[in-house]
Short mmCIF file of C-alpha atoms in Angstrom, two decimals:
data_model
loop_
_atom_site.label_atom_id
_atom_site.label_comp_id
_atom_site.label_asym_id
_atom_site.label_seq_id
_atom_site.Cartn_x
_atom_site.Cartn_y
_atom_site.Cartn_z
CA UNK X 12 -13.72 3.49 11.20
CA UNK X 13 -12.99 4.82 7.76
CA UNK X 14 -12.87 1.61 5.03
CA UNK X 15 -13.11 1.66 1.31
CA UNK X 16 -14.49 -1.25 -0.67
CA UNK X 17 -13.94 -2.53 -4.32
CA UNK X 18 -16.73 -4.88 -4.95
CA UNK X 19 -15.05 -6.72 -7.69
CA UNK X 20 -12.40 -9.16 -7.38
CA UNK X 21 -11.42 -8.76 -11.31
CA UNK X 22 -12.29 -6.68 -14.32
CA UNK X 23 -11.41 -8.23 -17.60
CA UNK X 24 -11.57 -5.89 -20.62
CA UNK X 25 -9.99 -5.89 -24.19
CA UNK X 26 -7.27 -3.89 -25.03
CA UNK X 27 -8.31 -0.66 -26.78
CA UNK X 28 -11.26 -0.55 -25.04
CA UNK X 29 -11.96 1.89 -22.13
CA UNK X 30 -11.91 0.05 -18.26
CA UNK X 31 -13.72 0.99 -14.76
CA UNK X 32 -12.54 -0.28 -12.02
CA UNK X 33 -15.16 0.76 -8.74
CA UNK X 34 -14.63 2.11 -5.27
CA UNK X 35 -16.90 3.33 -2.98
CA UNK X 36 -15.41 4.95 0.61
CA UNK X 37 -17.27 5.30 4.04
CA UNK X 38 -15.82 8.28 5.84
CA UNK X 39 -17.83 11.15 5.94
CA UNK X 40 -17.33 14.86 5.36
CA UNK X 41 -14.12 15.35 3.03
CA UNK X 42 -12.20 12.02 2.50
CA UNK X 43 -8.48 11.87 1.24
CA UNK X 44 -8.57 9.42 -1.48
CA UNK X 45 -5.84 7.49 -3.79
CA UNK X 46 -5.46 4.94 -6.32
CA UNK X 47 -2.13 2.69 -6.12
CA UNK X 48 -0.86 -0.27 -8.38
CA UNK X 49 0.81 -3.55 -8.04
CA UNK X 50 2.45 -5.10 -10.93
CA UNK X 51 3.54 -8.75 -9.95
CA UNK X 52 6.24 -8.85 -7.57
CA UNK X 53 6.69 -5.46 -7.15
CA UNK X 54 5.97 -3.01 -4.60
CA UNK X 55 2.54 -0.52 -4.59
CA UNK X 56 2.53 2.87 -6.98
CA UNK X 57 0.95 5.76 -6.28
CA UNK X 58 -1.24 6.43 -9.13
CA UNK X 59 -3.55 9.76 -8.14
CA UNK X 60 -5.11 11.00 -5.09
CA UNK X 61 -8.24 13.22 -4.46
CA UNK X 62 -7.93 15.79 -1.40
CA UNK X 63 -10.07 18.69 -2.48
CA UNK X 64 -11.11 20.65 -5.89
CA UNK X 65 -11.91 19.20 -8.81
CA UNK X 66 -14.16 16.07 -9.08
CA UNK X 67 -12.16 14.22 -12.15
CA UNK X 68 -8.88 13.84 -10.69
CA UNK X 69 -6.07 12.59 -13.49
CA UNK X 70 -2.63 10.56 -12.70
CA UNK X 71 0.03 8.35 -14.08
CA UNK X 72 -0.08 6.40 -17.29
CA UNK X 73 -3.38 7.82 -18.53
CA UNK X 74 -5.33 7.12 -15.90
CA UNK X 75 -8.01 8.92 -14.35
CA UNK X 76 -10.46 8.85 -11.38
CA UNK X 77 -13.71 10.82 -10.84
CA UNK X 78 -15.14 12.14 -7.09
CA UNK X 79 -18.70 11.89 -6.43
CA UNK X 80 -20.00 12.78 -3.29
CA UNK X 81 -23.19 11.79 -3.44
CA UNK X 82 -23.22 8.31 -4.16
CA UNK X 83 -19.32 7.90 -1.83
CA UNK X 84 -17.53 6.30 -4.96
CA UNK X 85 -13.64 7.11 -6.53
CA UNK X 86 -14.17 5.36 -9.32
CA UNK X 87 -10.60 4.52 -11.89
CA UNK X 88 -10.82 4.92 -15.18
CA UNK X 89 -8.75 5.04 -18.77
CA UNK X 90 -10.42 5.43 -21.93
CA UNK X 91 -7.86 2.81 -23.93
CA UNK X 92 -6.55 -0.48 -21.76
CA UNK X 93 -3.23 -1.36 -22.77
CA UNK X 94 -2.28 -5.42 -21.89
CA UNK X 95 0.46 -3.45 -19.62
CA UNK X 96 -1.77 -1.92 -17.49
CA UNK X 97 -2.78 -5.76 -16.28
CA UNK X 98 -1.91 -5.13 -12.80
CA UNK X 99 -3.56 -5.24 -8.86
CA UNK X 100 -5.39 -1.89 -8.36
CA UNK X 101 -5.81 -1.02 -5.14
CA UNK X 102 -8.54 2.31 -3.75
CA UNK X 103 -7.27 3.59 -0.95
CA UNK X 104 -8.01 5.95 1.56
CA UNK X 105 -6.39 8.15 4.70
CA UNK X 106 -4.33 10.71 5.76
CA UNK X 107 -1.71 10.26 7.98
CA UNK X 108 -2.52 6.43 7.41
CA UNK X 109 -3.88 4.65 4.66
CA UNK X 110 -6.81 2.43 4.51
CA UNK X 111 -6.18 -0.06 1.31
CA UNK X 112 -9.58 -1.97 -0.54
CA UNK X 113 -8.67 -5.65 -0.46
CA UNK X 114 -7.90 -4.78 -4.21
CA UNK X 115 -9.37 -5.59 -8.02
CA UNK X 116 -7.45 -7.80 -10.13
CA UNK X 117 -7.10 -5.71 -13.73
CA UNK X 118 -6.82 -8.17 -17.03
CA UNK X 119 -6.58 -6.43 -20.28
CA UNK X 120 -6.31 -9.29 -22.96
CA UNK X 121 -4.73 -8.63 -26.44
CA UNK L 18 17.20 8.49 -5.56
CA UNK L 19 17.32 4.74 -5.30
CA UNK L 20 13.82 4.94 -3.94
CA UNK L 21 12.75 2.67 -0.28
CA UNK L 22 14.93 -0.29 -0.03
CA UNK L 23 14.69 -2.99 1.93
CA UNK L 24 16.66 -6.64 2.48
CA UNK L 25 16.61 -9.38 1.86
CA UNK L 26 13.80 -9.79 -0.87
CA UNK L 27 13.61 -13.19 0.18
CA UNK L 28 13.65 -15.07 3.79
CA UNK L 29 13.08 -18.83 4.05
CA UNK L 30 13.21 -19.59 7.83
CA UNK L 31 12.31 -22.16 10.01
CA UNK L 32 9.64 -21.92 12.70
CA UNK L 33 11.24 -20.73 15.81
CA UNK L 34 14.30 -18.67 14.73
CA UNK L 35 14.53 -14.92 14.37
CA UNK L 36 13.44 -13.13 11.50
CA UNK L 37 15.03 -9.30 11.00
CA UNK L 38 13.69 -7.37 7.89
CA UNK L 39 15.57 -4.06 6.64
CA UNK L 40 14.39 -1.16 5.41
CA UNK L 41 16.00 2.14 3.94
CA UNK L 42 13.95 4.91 3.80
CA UNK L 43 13.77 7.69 0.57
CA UNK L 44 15.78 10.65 2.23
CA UNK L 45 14.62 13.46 3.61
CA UNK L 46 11.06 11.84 4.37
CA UNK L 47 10.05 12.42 7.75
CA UNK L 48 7.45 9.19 8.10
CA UNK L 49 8.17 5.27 7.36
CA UNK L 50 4.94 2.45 7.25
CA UNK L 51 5.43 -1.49 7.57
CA UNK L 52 2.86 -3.16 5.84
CA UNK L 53 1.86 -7.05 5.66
CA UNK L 54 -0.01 -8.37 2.61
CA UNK L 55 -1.55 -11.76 2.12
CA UNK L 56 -3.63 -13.62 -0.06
CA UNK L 57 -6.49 -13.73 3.15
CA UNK L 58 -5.93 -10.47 4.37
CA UNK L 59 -4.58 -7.82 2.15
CA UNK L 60 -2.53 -5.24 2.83
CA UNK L 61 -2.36 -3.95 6.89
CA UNK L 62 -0.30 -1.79 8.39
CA UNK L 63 1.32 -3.06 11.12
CA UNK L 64 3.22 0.26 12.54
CA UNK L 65 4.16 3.84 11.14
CA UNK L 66 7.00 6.00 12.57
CA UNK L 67 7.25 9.78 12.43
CA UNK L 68 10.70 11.37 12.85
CA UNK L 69 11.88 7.84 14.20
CA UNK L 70 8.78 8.36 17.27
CA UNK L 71 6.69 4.89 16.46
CA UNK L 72 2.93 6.26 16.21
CA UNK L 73 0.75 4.02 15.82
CA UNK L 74 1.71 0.25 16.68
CA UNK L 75 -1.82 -0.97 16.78
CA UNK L 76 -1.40 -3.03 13.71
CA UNK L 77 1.22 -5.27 15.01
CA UNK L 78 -0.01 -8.52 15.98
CA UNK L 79 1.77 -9.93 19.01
CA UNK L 80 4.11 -9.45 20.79
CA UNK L 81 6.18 -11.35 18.70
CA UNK L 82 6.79 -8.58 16.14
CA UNK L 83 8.76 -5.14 17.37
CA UNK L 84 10.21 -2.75 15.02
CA UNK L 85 12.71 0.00 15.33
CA UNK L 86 13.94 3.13 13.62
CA UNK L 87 17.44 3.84 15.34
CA UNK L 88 17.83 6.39 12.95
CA UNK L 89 16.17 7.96 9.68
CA UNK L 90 17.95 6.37 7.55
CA UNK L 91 16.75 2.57 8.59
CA UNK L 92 14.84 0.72 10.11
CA UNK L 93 13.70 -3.19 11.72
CA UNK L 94 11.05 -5.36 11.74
CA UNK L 95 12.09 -8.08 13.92
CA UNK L 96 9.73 -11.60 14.41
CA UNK L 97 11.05 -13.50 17.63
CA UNK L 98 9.89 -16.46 17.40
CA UNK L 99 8.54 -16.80 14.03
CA UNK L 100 5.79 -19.04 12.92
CA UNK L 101 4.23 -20.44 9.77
CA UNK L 102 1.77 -18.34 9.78
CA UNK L 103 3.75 -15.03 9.55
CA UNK L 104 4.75 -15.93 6.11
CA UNK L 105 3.81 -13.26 3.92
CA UNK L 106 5.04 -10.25 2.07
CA UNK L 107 6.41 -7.31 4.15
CA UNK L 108 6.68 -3.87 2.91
CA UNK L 109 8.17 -0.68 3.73
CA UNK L 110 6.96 3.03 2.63
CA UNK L 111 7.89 6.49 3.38
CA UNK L 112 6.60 9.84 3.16
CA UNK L 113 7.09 13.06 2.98
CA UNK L 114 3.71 14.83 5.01
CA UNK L 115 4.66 18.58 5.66
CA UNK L 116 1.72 20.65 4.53
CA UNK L 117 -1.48 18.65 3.07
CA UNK L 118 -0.82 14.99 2.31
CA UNK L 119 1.85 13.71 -0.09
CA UNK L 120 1.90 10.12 -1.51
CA UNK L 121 3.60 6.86 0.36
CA UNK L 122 6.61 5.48 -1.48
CA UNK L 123 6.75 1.83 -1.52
CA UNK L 124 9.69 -0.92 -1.35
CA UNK L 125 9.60 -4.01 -3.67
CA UNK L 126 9.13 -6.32 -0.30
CA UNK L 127 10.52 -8.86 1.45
CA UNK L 128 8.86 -12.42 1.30
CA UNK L 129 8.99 -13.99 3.85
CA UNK L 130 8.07 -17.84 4.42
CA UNK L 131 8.17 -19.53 7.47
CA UNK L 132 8.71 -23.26 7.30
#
């Protein structure tokens, strides 16, 4: 069964200063990949996807995530937090049907 | 477009009685997703339709839970009885698949908490 996995629970970084928040995925062969967002009490936003092409895929507000095969990881990244992009991030991954991470908790402190 | 919407946002119940959660699809997309999320378990899909056909219902707990799409403009989650331990948020999505794969829309949820 396909499954993605964020291995941190929360990524605290200053604002101004550039953020990573890590996925790895399990599927093999070609994997359909996305990044969504949860603001508090709000419903999930697609923020990119990967499906095929190039490796450094780039999405809404500035943010962007980079493909690499080899070591199975989607990584997100922005080079310049803003306190507004404190948020749940959530890798996901699927076709038809989506396979969520159990999601990394974003702080980005004035 | 008003974007998925679904009613109530809120539910307080009691254990026992009948729980029916609404959702309104984005028009024109051909595929609608329930979703559960809590604190212990995230987010899981409980059942997707395509064309108003349910697809996949493999998510759905019990048999306490059914859902329906009578049309493709709506659709029901329904939890007869409920219990405490439903409580949770419940979300809707649609999509629009057609060729290669095309992002799921989300609804601001309904939370749910069974008493």
């Amino acid at each position: 069964a396909q499954s993605v996995a964020q291995p941190e629970d929360q990524v605290n970084v200053a604002e101004g200063n550039p953020l990573t928040v890590k996925c790895t995925y399990s599927v093999s062969g070609n994997p359909y990949l996305f990044w969504y967002v949860q603001y508090p009490n709000r419903g999930l936003q697609f923020l990119l996807k990967y499906i095929t092409g190039d490796n450094l895929v780039k999405g809404s507000y500035g943010f962007e995530a980079e493909f690499n095969k080899s070591q199975t990881s989607f990584h997100l990244k922005k080079p310049s937090a803003l306190v507004s992009d404190s948020a749940l991030y959530f890798c996901v991954q699927g076709y038809s049907t989506l396979t969520f991470g159990k999601g990394t908790m974003l702080l980005v402190s004035p | 477009d008003a974007g998925v919407i679904q009613s109530p946002r809120h539910e307080v119940t009691e254990m026992g009685q009948e729980v029916t959660l609404r959702c309104k699809p984005i028009s024109g997309h051909d595929y609608l997703f329930w979703y559960r999320q809590t604190m212990m378990r995230g987010l899981e899909l409980l059942i997707y339709f395509n064309n108003n056909v349910p697809i996949d219902d493999s998510g759905m707990p019990e048999d306490r839970f059914s859902a329906k799409m009578p049309n493709a403009s709506f659709s029901t989650l329904k939890i007869q009885p409920s219990e405490p331990r439903d409580s949770a948020v419940y979300f809707c999505a649609s999509s629009l698949q057609g060729e290669g794969y095309n992002e799921q829309f989300f609804g601001p949820g309904t939370r749910l908490t069974v008493l």
